[in-house]
Amino acid sequence: QEAEHMFYHGYDNYMRHAFPEDELRPLSCRPLTRDRVDPTHVELNDVLGNYSLSLVDSLTTLAILASSPNQASRTKALHHFHSGVAALVEQYGDGTEGPAGSGLRARGFDLDSK
């Protein structure tokens, strides 16, 4: 239960303060963004793919939490999962193409089923 609470603390703050960027800076609660002025700044730009990787990774955890025997935990996880997928679709189109869709496919999500 404590681990679940800690996950939601990070997830909710990422969605509130950093989405659609890739990462949330924990101390400043600001997104870590690519250096758009200097594309040769590879130390920063190469690790930030600009496709909401924190959200893609979090969807896997939400899918695991949705299998909880606790009904309240299941409901909360499913709600957040569907909200996260909707946010990706809004940001990147249908969500099946590009890095975000590839990341979801790599984690075993079937994006083609209706």
PDB file of N, CA and C in Angstrom:
ATOM      1  N   GLN A   1       0.820  -1.186   0.000  1.00  0.00           N
ATOM      2  CA  GLN A   1       0.000   0.000   0.000  1.00  0.00           C
ATOM      3  C   GLN A   1       0.874   1.265   0.000  1.00  0.00           C
ATOM      4  N   GLU A   2       1.965   1.228   0.738  1.00  0.00           N
ATOM      5  CA  GLU A   2       2.864   2.376   0.776  1.00  0.00           C
ATOM      6  C   GLU A   2       3.520   2.594  -0.588  1.00  0.00           C
ATOM      7  N   ALA A   3       3.920   1.501  -1.237  1.00  0.00           N
ATOM      8  CA  ALA A   3       4.531   1.611  -2.564  1.00  0.00           C
ATOM      9  C   ALA A   3       3.519   2.169  -3.569  1.00  0.00           C
ATOM     10  N   GLU A   4       2.276   1.742  -3.449  1.00  0.00           N
ATOM     11  CA  GLU A   4       1.232   2.247  -4.336  1.00  0.00           C
ATOM     12  C   GLU A   4       1.030   3.752  -4.123  1.00  0.00           C
ATOM     13  N   HIS A   5       1.010   4.165  -2.878  1.00  0.00           N
ATOM     14  CA  HIS A   5       0.862   5.585  -2.548  1.00  0.00           C
ATOM     15  C   HIS A   5       2.036   6.386  -3.127  1.00  0.00           C
ATOM     16  N   MET A   6       3.248   5.873  -2.999  1.00  0.00           N
ATOM     17  CA  MET A   6       4.423   6.572  -3.521  1.00  0.00           C
ATOM     18  C   MET A   6       4.367   6.664  -5.051  1.00  0.00           C
ATOM     19  N   PHE A   7       3.907   5.589  -5.697  1.00  0.00           N
ATOM     20  CA  PHE A   7       3.770   5.616  -7.158  1.00  0.00           C
ATOM     21  C   PHE A   7       2.812   6.732  -7.574  1.00  0.00           C
ATOM     22  N   TYR A   8       1.644   6.793  -6.948  1.00  0.00           N
ATOM     23  CA  TYR A   8       0.659   7.801  -7.326  1.00  0.00           C
ATOM     24  C   TYR A   8       1.147   9.221  -7.023  1.00  0.00           C
ATOM     25  N   HIS A   9       1.940   9.382  -5.988  1.00  0.00           N
ATOM     26  CA  HIS A   9       2.520  10.687  -5.695  1.00  0.00           C
ATOM     27  C   HIS A   9       3.375  11.149  -6.885  1.00  0.00           C
ATOM     28  N   GLY A  10       4.232  10.269  -7.359  1.00  0.00           N
ATOM     29  CA  GLY A  10       5.083  10.608  -8.501  1.00  0.00           C
ATOM     30  C   GLY A  10       4.292  10.767  -9.788  1.00  0.00           C
ATOM     31  N   TYR A  11       3.357   9.863 -10.033  1.00  0.00           N
ATOM     32  CA  TYR A  11       2.561   9.890 -11.261  1.00  0.00           C
ATOM     33  C   TYR A  11       1.707  11.159 -11.336  1.00  0.00           C
ATOM     34  N   ASP A  12       0.996  11.452 -10.267  1.00  0.00           N
ATOM     35  CA  ASP A  12       0.115  12.629 -10.255  1.00  0.00           C
ATOM     36  C   ASP A  12       0.919  13.917 -10.439  1.00  0.00           C
ATOM     37  N   ASN A  13       2.078  14.004  -9.810  1.00  0.00           N
ATOM     38  CA  ASN A  13       2.900  15.202  -9.951  1.00  0.00           C
ATOM     39  C   ASN A  13       3.515  15.306 -11.344  1.00  0.00           C
ATOM     40  N   TYR A  14       3.895  14.183 -11.931  1.00  0.00           N
ATOM     41  CA  TYR A  14       4.382  14.214 -13.318  1.00  0.00           C
ATOM     42  C   TYR A  14       3.280  14.751 -14.237  1.00  0.00           C
ATOM     43  N   MET A  15       2.075  14.222 -14.108  1.00  0.00           N
ATOM     44  CA  MET A  15       0.979  14.654 -14.977  1.00  0.00           C
ATOM     45  C   MET A  15       0.639  16.130 -14.736  1.00  0.00           C
ATOM     46  N   ARG A  16       0.726  16.576 -13.509  1.00  0.00           N
ATOM     47  CA  ARG A  16       0.370  17.959 -13.167  1.00  0.00           C
ATOM     48  C   ARG A  16       1.453  18.955 -13.598  1.00  0.00           C
ATOM     49  N   HIS A  17       2.731  18.582 -13.432  1.00  0.00           N
ATOM     50  CA  HIS A  17       3.800  19.561 -13.611  1.00  0.00           C
ATOM     51  C   HIS A  17       4.695  19.348 -14.838  1.00  0.00           C
ATOM     52  N   ALA A  18       4.732  18.150 -15.409  1.00  0.00           N
ATOM     53  CA  ALA A  18       5.721  17.897 -16.457  1.00  0.00           C
ATOM     54  C   ALA A  18       5.151  17.392 -17.779  1.00  0.00           C
ATOM     55  N   PHE A  19       4.027  16.706 -17.773  1.00  0.00           N
ATOM     56  CA  PHE A  19       3.489  16.171 -19.031  1.00  0.00           C
ATOM     57  C   PHE A  19       3.259  17.309 -20.018  1.00  0.00           C
ATOM     58  N   PRO A  20       3.641  17.215 -21.256  1.00  0.00           N
ATOM     59  CA  PRO A  20       4.063  16.047 -22.009  1.00  0.00           C
ATOM     60  C   PRO A  20       5.578  15.857 -22.119  1.00  0.00           C
ATOM     61  N   GLU A  21       6.348  16.575 -21.330  1.00  0.00           N
ATOM     62  CA  GLU A  21       7.801  16.389 -21.365  1.00  0.00           C
ATOM     63  C   GLU A  21       8.142  14.997 -20.839  1.00  0.00           C
ATOM     64  N   ASP A  22       9.404  14.603 -21.012  1.00  0.00           N
ATOM     65  CA  ASP A  22       9.808  13.250 -20.648  1.00  0.00           C
ATOM     66  C   ASP A  22      10.003  13.034 -19.156  1.00  0.00           C
ATOM     67  N   GLU A  23      10.457  14.058 -18.447  1.00  0.00           N
ATOM     68  CA  GLU A  23      10.812  13.861 -17.047  1.00  0.00           C
ATOM     69  C   GLU A  23      10.372  15.033 -16.183  1.00  0.00           C
ATOM     70  N   LEU A  24      10.202  14.757 -14.887  1.00  0.00           N
ATOM     71  CA  LEU A  24       9.896  15.772 -13.886  1.00  0.00           C
ATOM     72  C   LEU A  24      11.090  15.907 -12.961  1.00  0.00           C
ATOM     73  N   ARG A  25      11.541  17.134 -12.755  1.00  0.00           N
ATOM     74  CA  ARG A  25      12.631  17.379 -11.795  1.00  0.00           C
ATOM     75  C   ARG A  25      12.011  17.355 -10.399  1.00  0.00           C
ATOM     76  N   PRO A  26      12.456  16.457  -9.527  1.00  0.00           N
ATOM     77  CA  PRO A  26      11.775  16.253  -8.247  1.00  0.00           C
ATOM     78  C   PRO A  26      11.872  17.421  -7.268  1.00  0.00           C
ATOM     79  N   LEU A  27      12.944  18.178  -7.287  1.00  0.00           N
ATOM     80  CA  LEU A  27      13.082  19.271  -6.322  1.00  0.00           C
ATOM     81  C   LEU A  27      12.365  20.539  -6.766  1.00  0.00           C
ATOM     82  N   SER A  28      12.439  20.859  -8.044  1.00  0.00           N
ATOM     83  CA  SER A  28      11.818  22.091  -8.522  1.00  0.00           C
ATOM     84  C   SER A  28      10.381  21.873  -9.003  1.00  0.00           C
ATOM     85  N   CYS A  29       9.976  20.604  -9.181  1.00  0.00           N
ATOM     86  CA  CYS A  29       8.650  20.273  -9.736  1.00  0.00           C
ATOM     87  C   CYS A  29       8.441  20.937 -11.088  1.00  0.00           C
ATOM     88  N   ARG A  30       9.498  20.961 -11.884  1.00  0.00           N
ATOM     89  CA  ARG A  30       9.428  21.506 -13.238  1.00  0.00           C
ATOM     90  C   ARG A  30       9.879  20.420 -14.206  1.00  0.00           C
ATOM     91  N   PRO A  31       9.402  20.484 -15.445  1.00  0.00           N
ATOM     92  CA  PRO A  31       9.804  19.463 -16.413  1.00  0.00           C
ATOM     93  C   PRO A  31      11.266  19.629 -16.840  1.00  0.00           C
ATOM     94  N   LEU A  32      11.895  18.519 -17.137  1.00  0.00           N
ATOM     95  CA  LEU A  32      13.221  18.534 -17.757  1.00  0.00           C
ATOM     96  C   LEU A  32      12.967  18.513 -19.258  1.00  0.00           C
ATOM     97  N   THR A  33      13.380  19.557 -19.940  1.00  0.00           N
ATOM     98  CA  THR A  33      13.064  19.691 -21.359  1.00  0.00           C
ATOM     99  C   THR A  33      14.314  19.623 -22.209  1.00  0.00           C
ATOM    100  N   ARG A  34      14.101  19.327 -23.475  1.00  0.00           N
ATOM    101  CA  ARG A  34      15.190  19.306 -24.440  1.00  0.00           C
ATOM    102  C   ARG A  34      15.713  20.717 -24.642  1.00  0.00           C
ATOM    103  N   ASP A  35      16.963  20.809 -25.072  1.00  0.00           N
ATOM    104  CA  ASP A  35      17.568  22.094 -25.408  1.00  0.00           C
ATOM    105  C   ASP A  35      17.208  22.396 -26.864  1.00  0.00           C
ATOM    106  N   ARG A  36      16.143  23.150 -27.043  1.00  0.00           N
ATOM    107  CA  ARG A  36      15.662  23.452 -28.392  1.00  0.00           C
ATOM    108  C   ARG A  36      16.522  24.522 -29.074  1.00  0.00           C
ATOM    109  N   VAL A  37      17.264  25.298 -28.298  1.00  0.00           N
ATOM    110  CA  VAL A  37      18.136  26.328 -28.860  1.00  0.00           C
ATOM    111  C   VAL A  37      19.387  25.703 -29.458  1.00  0.00           C
ATOM    112  N   ASP A  38      19.917  24.678 -28.778  1.00  0.00           N
ATOM    113  CA  ASP A  38      21.153  24.038 -29.230  1.00  0.00           C
ATOM    114  C   ASP A  38      20.918  22.542 -29.448  1.00  0.00           C
ATOM    115  N   PRO A  39      20.543  22.149 -30.675  1.00  0.00           N
ATOM    116  CA  PRO A  39      20.294  20.725 -30.941  1.00  0.00           C
ATOM    117  C   PRO A  39      21.537  19.843 -30.802  1.00  0.00           C
ATOM    118  N   THR A  40      22.733  20.457 -30.742  1.00  0.00           N
ATOM    119  CA  THR A  40      23.957  19.667 -30.586  1.00  0.00           C
ATOM    120  C   THR A  40      24.246  19.354 -29.119  1.00  0.00           C
ATOM    121  N   HIS A  41      23.403  19.807 -28.210  1.00  0.00           N
ATOM    122  CA  HIS A  41      23.563  19.530 -26.775  1.00  0.00           C
ATOM    123  C   HIS A  41      23.136  18.073 -26.513  1.00  0.00           C
ATOM    124  N   VAL A  42      23.975  17.149 -26.976  1.00  0.00           N
ATOM    125  CA  VAL A  42      23.612  15.732 -26.968  1.00  0.00           C
ATOM    126  C   VAL A  42      23.516  15.138 -25.566  1.00  0.00           C
ATOM    127  N   GLU A  43      24.235  15.700 -24.606  1.00  0.00           N
ATOM    128  CA  GLU A  43      24.171  15.152 -23.245  1.00  0.00           C
ATOM    129  C   GLU A  43      22.741  15.216 -22.706  1.00  0.00           C
ATOM    130  N   LEU A  44      21.983  16.194 -23.133  1.00  0.00           N
ATOM    131  CA  LEU A  44      20.593  16.349 -22.701  1.00  0.00           C
ATOM    132  C   LEU A  44      19.623  15.837 -23.751  1.00  0.00           C
ATOM    133  N   ASN A  45      19.815  16.235 -24.990  1.00  0.00           N
ATOM    134  CA  ASN A  45      18.845  15.934 -26.041  1.00  0.00           C
ATOM    135  C   ASN A  45      18.764  14.454 -26.398  1.00  0.00           C
ATOM    136  N   ASP A  46      19.859  13.728 -26.313  1.00  0.00           N
ATOM    137  CA  ASP A  46      19.834  12.316 -26.690  1.00  0.00           C
ATOM    138  C   ASP A  46      19.023  11.452 -25.724  1.00  0.00           C
ATOM    139  N   VAL A  47      18.948  11.858 -24.462  1.00  0.00           N
ATOM    140  CA  VAL A  47      18.215  11.034 -23.495  1.00  0.00           C
ATOM    141  C   VAL A  47      16.743  11.421 -23.384  1.00  0.00           C
ATOM    142  N   LEU A  48      16.392  12.586 -23.905  1.00  0.00           N
ATOM    143  CA  LEU A  48      15.001  13.035 -23.860  1.00  0.00           C
ATOM    144  C   LEU A  48      14.399  12.884 -25.254  1.00  0.00           C
ATOM    145  N   GLY A  49      13.597  11.871 -25.426  1.00  0.00           N
ATOM    146  CA  GLY A  49      13.061  11.567 -26.743  1.00  0.00           C
ATOM    147  C   GLY A  49      11.893  12.425 -27.166  1.00  0.00           C
ATOM    148  N   ASN A  50      11.350  13.205 -26.239  1.00  0.00           N
ATOM    149  CA  ASN A  50      10.228  14.086 -26.544  1.00  0.00           C
ATOM    150  C   ASN A  50       8.958  13.305 -26.860  1.00  0.00           C
ATOM    151  N   TYR A  51       8.735  12.197 -26.151  1.00  0.00           N
ATOM    152  CA  TYR A  51       7.517  11.419 -26.360  1.00  0.00           C
ATOM    153  C   TYR A  51       6.930  10.895 -25.052  1.00  0.00           C
ATOM    154  N   SER A  52       7.051  11.686 -23.999  1.00  0.00           N
ATOM    155  CA  SER A  52       6.376  11.388 -22.723  1.00  0.00           C
ATOM    156  C   SER A  52       6.737  10.020 -22.167  1.00  0.00           C
ATOM    157  N   LEU A  53       8.018   9.715 -22.121  1.00  0.00           N
ATOM    158  CA  LEU A  53       8.464   8.391 -21.691  1.00  0.00           C
ATOM    159  C   LEU A  53       8.017   8.054 -20.272  1.00  0.00           C
ATOM    160  N   SER A  54       7.993   9.034 -19.369  1.00  0.00           N
ATOM    161  CA  SER A  54       7.541   8.743 -18.003  1.00  0.00           C
ATOM    162  C   SER A  54       6.109   8.220 -17.998  1.00  0.00           C
ATOM    163  N   LEU A  55       5.259   8.787 -18.844  1.00  0.00           N
ATOM    164  CA  LEU A  55       3.875   8.322 -18.914  1.00  0.00           C
ATOM    165  C   LEU A  55       3.805   6.926 -19.511  1.00  0.00           C
ATOM    166  N   VAL A  56       4.565   6.671 -20.574  1.00  0.00           N
ATOM    167  CA  VAL A  56       4.569   5.339 -21.187  1.00  0.00           C
ATOM    168  C   VAL A  56       5.016   4.298 -20.162  1.00  0.00           C
ATOM    169  N   ASP A  57       6.077   4.591 -19.411  1.00  0.00           N
ATOM    170  CA  ASP A  57       6.539   3.670 -18.375  1.00  0.00           C
ATOM    171  C   ASP A  57       5.495   3.491 -17.276  1.00  0.00           C
ATOM    172  N   SER A  58       4.827   4.567 -16.907  1.00  0.00           N
ATOM    173  CA  SER A  58       3.833   4.496 -15.828  1.00  0.00           C
ATOM    174  C   SER A  58       2.618   3.664 -16.210  1.00  0.00           C
ATOM    175  N   LEU A  59       2.283   3.618 -17.479  1.00  0.00           N
ATOM    176  CA  LEU A  59       1.130   2.818 -17.902  1.00  0.00           C
ATOM    177  C   LEU A  59       1.334   1.337 -17.588  1.00  0.00           C
ATOM    178  N   THR A  60       2.574   0.880 -17.680  1.00  0.00           N
ATOM    179  CA  THR A  60       2.871  -0.509 -17.326  1.00  0.00           C
ATOM    180  C   THR A  60       2.575  -0.753 -15.848  1.00  0.00           C
ATOM    181  N   THR A  61       3.004   0.156 -14.993  1.00  0.00           N
ATOM    182  CA  THR A  61       2.747   0.023 -13.557  1.00  0.00           C
ATOM    183  C   THR A  61       1.248   0.084 -13.280  1.00  0.00           C
ATOM    184  N   LEU A  62       0.548   0.983 -13.948  1.00  0.00           N
ATOM    185  CA  LEU A  62      -0.908   1.080 -13.753  1.00  0.00           C
ATOM    186  C   LEU A  62      -1.605  -0.207 -14.171  1.00  0.00           C
ATOM    187  N   ALA A  63      -1.132  -0.840 -15.229  1.00  0.00           N
ATOM    188  CA  ALA A  63      -1.724  -2.109 -15.650  1.00  0.00           C
ATOM    189  C   ALA A  63      -1.525  -3.181 -14.580  1.00  0.00           C
ATOM    190  N   ILE A  64      -0.370  -3.178 -13.935  1.00  0.00           N
ATOM    191  CA  ILE A  64      -0.112  -4.135 -12.852  1.00  0.00           C
ATOM    192  C   ILE A  64      -0.999  -3.818 -11.658  1.00  0.00           C
ATOM    193  N   LEU A  65      -1.118  -2.538 -11.292  1.00  0.00           N
ATOM    194  CA  LEU A  65      -1.978  -2.153 -10.167  1.00  0.00           C
ATOM    195  C   LEU A  65      -3.439  -2.483 -10.440  1.00  0.00           C
ATOM    196  N   ALA A  66      -3.834  -2.469 -11.708  1.00  0.00           N
ATOM    197  CA  ALA A  66      -5.225  -2.780 -12.063  1.00  0.00           C
ATOM    198  C   ALA A  66      -5.565  -4.250 -11.831  1.00  0.00           C
ATOM    199  N   SER A  67      -4.568  -5.078 -11.601  1.00  0.00           N
ATOM    200  CA  SER A  67      -4.838  -6.492 -11.324  1.00  0.00           C
ATOM    201  C   SER A  67      -4.920  -6.772  -9.827  1.00  0.00           C
ATOM    202  N   SER A  68      -4.957  -5.724  -9.026  1.00  0.00           N
ATOM    203  CA  SER A  68      -5.044  -5.864  -7.567  1.00  0.00           C
ATOM    204  C   SER A  68      -6.346  -6.538  -7.159  1.00  0.00           C
ATOM    205  N   PRO A  69      -6.317  -7.361  -6.108  1.00  0.00           N
ATOM    206  CA  PRO A  69      -7.561  -7.953  -5.614  1.00  0.00           C
ATOM    207  C   PRO A  69      -8.457  -6.920  -4.914  1.00  0.00           C
ATOM    208  N   ASN A  70      -7.884  -5.767  -4.568  1.00  0.00           N
ATOM    209  CA  ASN A  70      -8.634  -4.711  -3.907  1.00  0.00           C
ATOM    210  C   ASN A  70      -9.412  -3.904  -4.951  1.00  0.00           C
ATOM    211  N   GLN A  71     -10.728  -3.871  -4.831  1.00  0.00           N
ATOM    212  CA  GLN A  71     -11.585  -3.201  -5.815  1.00  0.00           C
ATOM    213  C   GLN A  71     -11.252  -1.717  -5.958  1.00  0.00           C
ATOM    214  N   ALA A  72     -11.036  -1.022  -4.853  1.00  0.00           N
ATOM    215  CA  ALA A  72     -10.726   0.412  -4.910  1.00  0.00           C
ATOM    216  C   ALA A  72      -9.411   0.656  -5.643  1.00  0.00           C
ATOM    217  N   SER A  73      -8.413  -0.176  -5.376  1.00  0.00           N
ATOM    218  CA  SER A  73      -7.122  -0.039  -6.062  1.00  0.00           C
ATOM    219  C   SER A  73      -7.265  -0.306  -7.552  1.00  0.00           C
ATOM    220  N   ARG A  74      -8.037  -1.343  -7.885  1.00  0.00           N
ATOM    221  CA  ARG A  74      -8.275  -1.680  -9.293  1.00  0.00           C
ATOM    222  C   ARG A  74      -8.952  -0.526 -10.027  1.00  0.00           C
ATOM    223  N   THR A  75      -9.990   0.015  -9.423  1.00  0.00           N
ATOM    224  CA  THR A  75     -10.745   1.098 -10.048  1.00  0.00           C
ATOM    225  C   THR A  75      -9.881   2.332 -10.263  1.00  0.00           C
ATOM    226  N   LYS A  76      -9.103   2.696  -9.252  1.00  0.00           N
ATOM    227  CA  LYS A  76      -8.218   3.865  -9.356  1.00  0.00           C
ATOM    228  C   LYS A  76      -7.180   3.663 -10.457  1.00  0.00           C
ATOM    229  N   ALA A  77      -6.570   2.485 -10.502  1.00  0.00           N
ATOM    230  CA  ALA A  77      -5.542   2.203 -11.504  1.00  0.00           C
ATOM    231  C   ALA A  77      -6.127   2.225 -12.912  1.00  0.00           C
ATOM    232  N   LEU A  78      -7.305   1.634 -13.092  1.00  0.00           N
ATOM    233  CA  LEU A  78      -7.936   1.630 -14.414  1.00  0.00           C
ATOM    234  C   LEU A  78      -8.297   3.045 -14.856  1.00  0.00           C
ATOM    235  N   HIS A  79      -8.794   3.850 -13.931  1.00  0.00           N
ATOM    236  CA  HIS A  79      -9.125   5.243 -14.256  1.00  0.00           C
ATOM    237  C   HIS A  79      -7.872   5.996 -14.709  1.00  0.00           C
ATOM    238  N   HIS A  80      -6.782   5.860 -13.955  1.00  0.00           N
ATOM    239  CA  HIS A  80      -5.543   6.541 -14.317  1.00  0.00           C
ATOM    240  C   HIS A  80      -4.976   5.988 -15.624  1.00  0.00           C
ATOM    241  N   PHE A  81      -5.091   4.683 -15.830  1.00  0.00           N
ATOM    242  CA  PHE A  81      -4.593   4.069 -17.060  1.00  0.00           C
ATOM    243  C   PHE A  81      -5.312   4.665 -18.271  1.00  0.00           C
ATOM    244  N   HIS A  82      -6.641   4.690 -18.211  1.00  0.00           N
ATOM    245  CA  HIS A  82      -7.418   5.216 -19.340  1.00  0.00           C
ATOM    246  C   HIS A  82      -7.150   6.712 -19.545  1.00  0.00           C
ATOM    247  N   SER A  83      -6.990   7.458 -18.459  1.00  0.00           N
ATOM    248  CA  SER A  83      -6.665   8.884 -18.568  1.00  0.00           C
ATOM    249  C   SER A  83      -5.292   9.079 -19.210  1.00  0.00           C
ATOM    250  N   GLY A  84      -4.340   8.222 -18.855  1.00  0.00           N
ATOM    251  CA  GLY A  84      -2.996   8.307 -19.432  1.00  0.00           C
ATOM    252  C   GLY A  84      -2.979   8.002 -20.912  1.00  0.00           C
ATOM    253  N   VAL A  85      -3.711   6.967 -21.308  1.00  0.00           N
ATOM    254  CA  VAL A  85      -3.800   6.636 -22.733  1.00  0.00           C
ATOM    255  C   VAL A  85      -4.469   7.780 -23.486  1.00  0.00           C
ATOM    256  N   ALA A  86      -5.529   8.346 -22.909  1.00  0.00           N
ATOM    257  CA  ALA A  86      -6.219   9.471 -23.553  1.00  0.00           C
ATOM    258  C   ALA A  86      -5.279  10.666 -23.706  1.00  0.00           C
ATOM    259  N   ALA A  87      -4.438  10.918 -22.713  1.00  0.00           N
ATOM    260  CA  ALA A  87      -3.476  12.024 -22.796  1.00  0.00           C
ATOM    261  C   ALA A  87      -2.471  11.785 -23.917  1.00  0.00           C
ATOM    262  N   LEU A  88      -2.013  10.535 -24.067  1.00  0.00           N
ATOM    263  CA  LEU A  88      -1.079  10.220 -25.160  1.00  0.00           C
ATOM    264  C   LEU A  88      -1.748  10.408 -26.513  1.00  0.00           C
ATOM    265  N   VAL A  89      -2.986   9.956 -26.638  1.00  0.00           N
ATOM    266  CA  VAL A  89      -3.706  10.094 -27.903  1.00  0.00           C
ATOM    267  C   VAL A  89      -3.905  11.571 -28.232  1.00  0.00           C
ATOM    268  N   GLU A  90      -4.258  12.360 -27.231  1.00  0.00           N
ATOM    269  CA  GLU A  90      -4.442  13.795 -27.459  1.00  0.00           C
ATOM    270  C   GLU A  90      -3.141  14.459 -27.883  1.00  0.00           C
ATOM    271  N   GLN A  91      -2.041  14.043 -27.284  1.00  0.00           N
ATOM    272  CA  GLN A  91      -0.746  14.659 -27.575  1.00  0.00           C
ATOM    273  C   GLN A  91      -0.155  14.192 -28.895  1.00  0.00           C
ATOM    274  N   TYR A  92      -0.327  12.907 -29.236  1.00  0.00           N
ATOM    275  CA  TYR A  92       0.383  12.327 -30.371  1.00  0.00           C
ATOM    276  C   TYR A  92      -0.521  11.743 -31.445  1.00  0.00           C
ATOM    277  N   GLY A  93      -1.784  12.057 -31.437  1.00  0.00           N
ATOM    278  CA  GLY A  93      -2.689  11.480 -32.428  1.00  0.00           C
ATOM    279  C   GLY A  93      -3.269  10.187 -31.905  1.00  0.00           C
ATOM    280  N   ASP A  94      -3.378   9.205 -32.778  1.00  0.00           N
ATOM    281  CA  ASP A  94      -4.037   7.959 -32.356  1.00  0.00           C
ATOM    282  C   ASP A  94      -3.193   7.115 -31.419  1.00  0.00           C
ATOM    283  N   GLY A  95      -1.942   7.478 -31.226  1.00  0.00           N
ATOM    284  CA  GLY A  95      -1.099   6.791 -30.256  1.00  0.00           C
ATOM    285  C   GLY A  95      -0.497   5.494 -30.729  1.00  0.00           C
ATOM    286  N   THR A  96      -0.840   5.070 -31.956  1.00  0.00           N
ATOM    287  CA  THR A  96      -0.315   3.786 -32.416  1.00  0.00           C
ATOM    288  C   THR A  96       0.964   3.926 -33.224  1.00  0.00           C
ATOM    289  N   GLU A  97       1.265   5.132 -33.661  1.00  0.00           N
ATOM    290  CA  GLU A  97       2.466   5.356 -34.459  1.00  0.00           C
ATOM    291  C   GLU A  97       3.475   6.158 -33.640  1.00  0.00           C
ATOM    292  N   GLY A  98       4.703   6.170 -34.067  1.00  0.00           N
ATOM    293  CA  GLY A  98       5.724   6.985 -33.422  1.00  0.00           C
ATOM    294  C   GLY A  98       6.267   6.355 -32.164  1.00  0.00           C
ATOM    295  N   PRO A  99       7.136   7.091 -31.474  1.00  0.00           N
ATOM    296  CA  PRO A  99       7.821   6.556 -30.293  1.00  0.00           C
ATOM    297  C   PRO A  99       6.874   6.152 -29.163  1.00  0.00           C
ATOM    298  N   ALA A 100       5.822   6.930 -28.904  1.00  0.00           N
ATOM    299  CA  ALA A 100       4.906   6.588 -27.805  1.00  0.00           C
ATOM    300  C   ALA A 100       4.210   5.272 -28.089  1.00  0.00           C
ATOM    301  N   GLY A 101       3.695   5.107 -29.304  1.00  0.00           N
ATOM    302  CA  GLY A 101       3.040   3.849 -29.674  1.00  0.00           C
ATOM    303  C   GLY A 101       4.004   2.682 -29.655  1.00  0.00           C
ATOM    304  N   SER A 102       5.225   2.910 -30.134  1.00  0.00           N
ATOM    305  CA  SER A 102       6.242   1.851 -30.111  1.00  0.00           C
ATOM    306  C   SER A 102       6.572   1.452 -28.682  1.00  0.00           C
ATOM    307  N   GLY A 103       6.648   2.448 -27.794  1.00  0.00           N
ATOM    308  CA  GLY A 103       6.928   2.154 -26.388  1.00  0.00           C
ATOM    309  C   GLY A 103       5.828   1.333 -25.754  1.00  0.00           C
ATOM    310  N   LEU A 104       4.585   1.641 -26.085  1.00  0.00           N
ATOM    311  CA  LEU A 104       3.466   0.854 -25.545  1.00  0.00           C
ATOM    312  C   LEU A 104       3.476  -0.558 -26.115  1.00  0.00           C
ATOM    313  N   ARG A 105       3.738  -0.698 -27.415  1.00  0.00           N
ATOM    314  CA  ARG A 105       3.795  -2.033 -28.029  1.00  0.00           C
ATOM    315  C   ARG A 105       4.907  -2.868 -27.389  1.00  0.00           C
ATOM    316  N   ALA A 106       6.060  -2.245 -27.130  1.00  0.00           N
ATOM    317  CA  ALA A 106       7.182  -2.961 -26.532  1.00  0.00           C
ATOM    318  C   ALA A 106       6.837  -3.473 -25.142  1.00  0.00           C
ATOM    319  N   ARG A 107       5.892  -2.826 -24.481  1.00  0.00           N
ATOM    320  CA  ARG A 107       5.482  -3.241 -23.144  1.00  0.00           C
ATOM    321  C   ARG A 107       4.291  -4.202 -23.185  1.00  0.00           C
ATOM    322  N   GLY A 108       3.889  -4.600 -24.390  1.00  0.00           N
ATOM    323  CA  GLY A 108       2.866  -5.636 -24.514  1.00  0.00           C
ATOM    324  C   GLY A 108       1.444  -5.114 -24.624  1.00  0.00           C
ATOM    325  N   PHE A 109       1.247  -3.813 -24.853  1.00  0.00           N
ATOM    326  CA  PHE A 109      -0.103  -3.283 -24.998  1.00  0.00           C
ATOM    327  C   PHE A 109      -0.552  -3.444 -26.433  1.00  0.00           C
ATOM    328  N   ASP A 110      -1.742  -3.985 -26.624  1.00  0.00           N
ATOM    329  CA  ASP A 110      -2.311  -4.173 -27.957  1.00  0.00           C
ATOM    330  C   ASP A 110      -3.065  -2.918 -28.332  1.00  0.00           C
ATOM    331  N   LEU A 111      -2.491  -2.133 -29.206  1.00  0.00           N
ATOM    332  CA  LEU A 111      -3.093  -0.851 -29.582  1.00  0.00           C
ATOM    333  C   LEU A 111      -4.078  -0.991 -30.737  1.00  0.00           C
ATOM    334  N   ASP A 112      -4.116  -2.167 -31.369  1.00  0.00           N
ATOM    335  CA  ASP A 112      -4.983  -2.347 -32.519  1.00  0.00           C
ATOM    336  C   ASP A 112      -6.368  -2.853 -32.147  1.00  0.00           C
ATOM    337  N   SER A 113      -6.517  -3.446 -30.979  1.00  0.00           N
ATOM    338  CA  SER A 113      -7.834  -3.992 -30.604  1.00  0.00           C
ATOM    339  C   SER A 113      -8.754  -2.857 -30.187  1.00  0.00           C
ATOM    340  N   LYS A 114     -10.002  -2.988 -30.510  1.00  0.00           N
ATOM    341  CA  LYS A 114     -10.991  -1.953 -30.187  1.00  0.00           C
ATOM    342  C   LYS A 114     -11.787  -2.342 -28.975  1.00  0.00           C
TER     343      LYS A 114
END
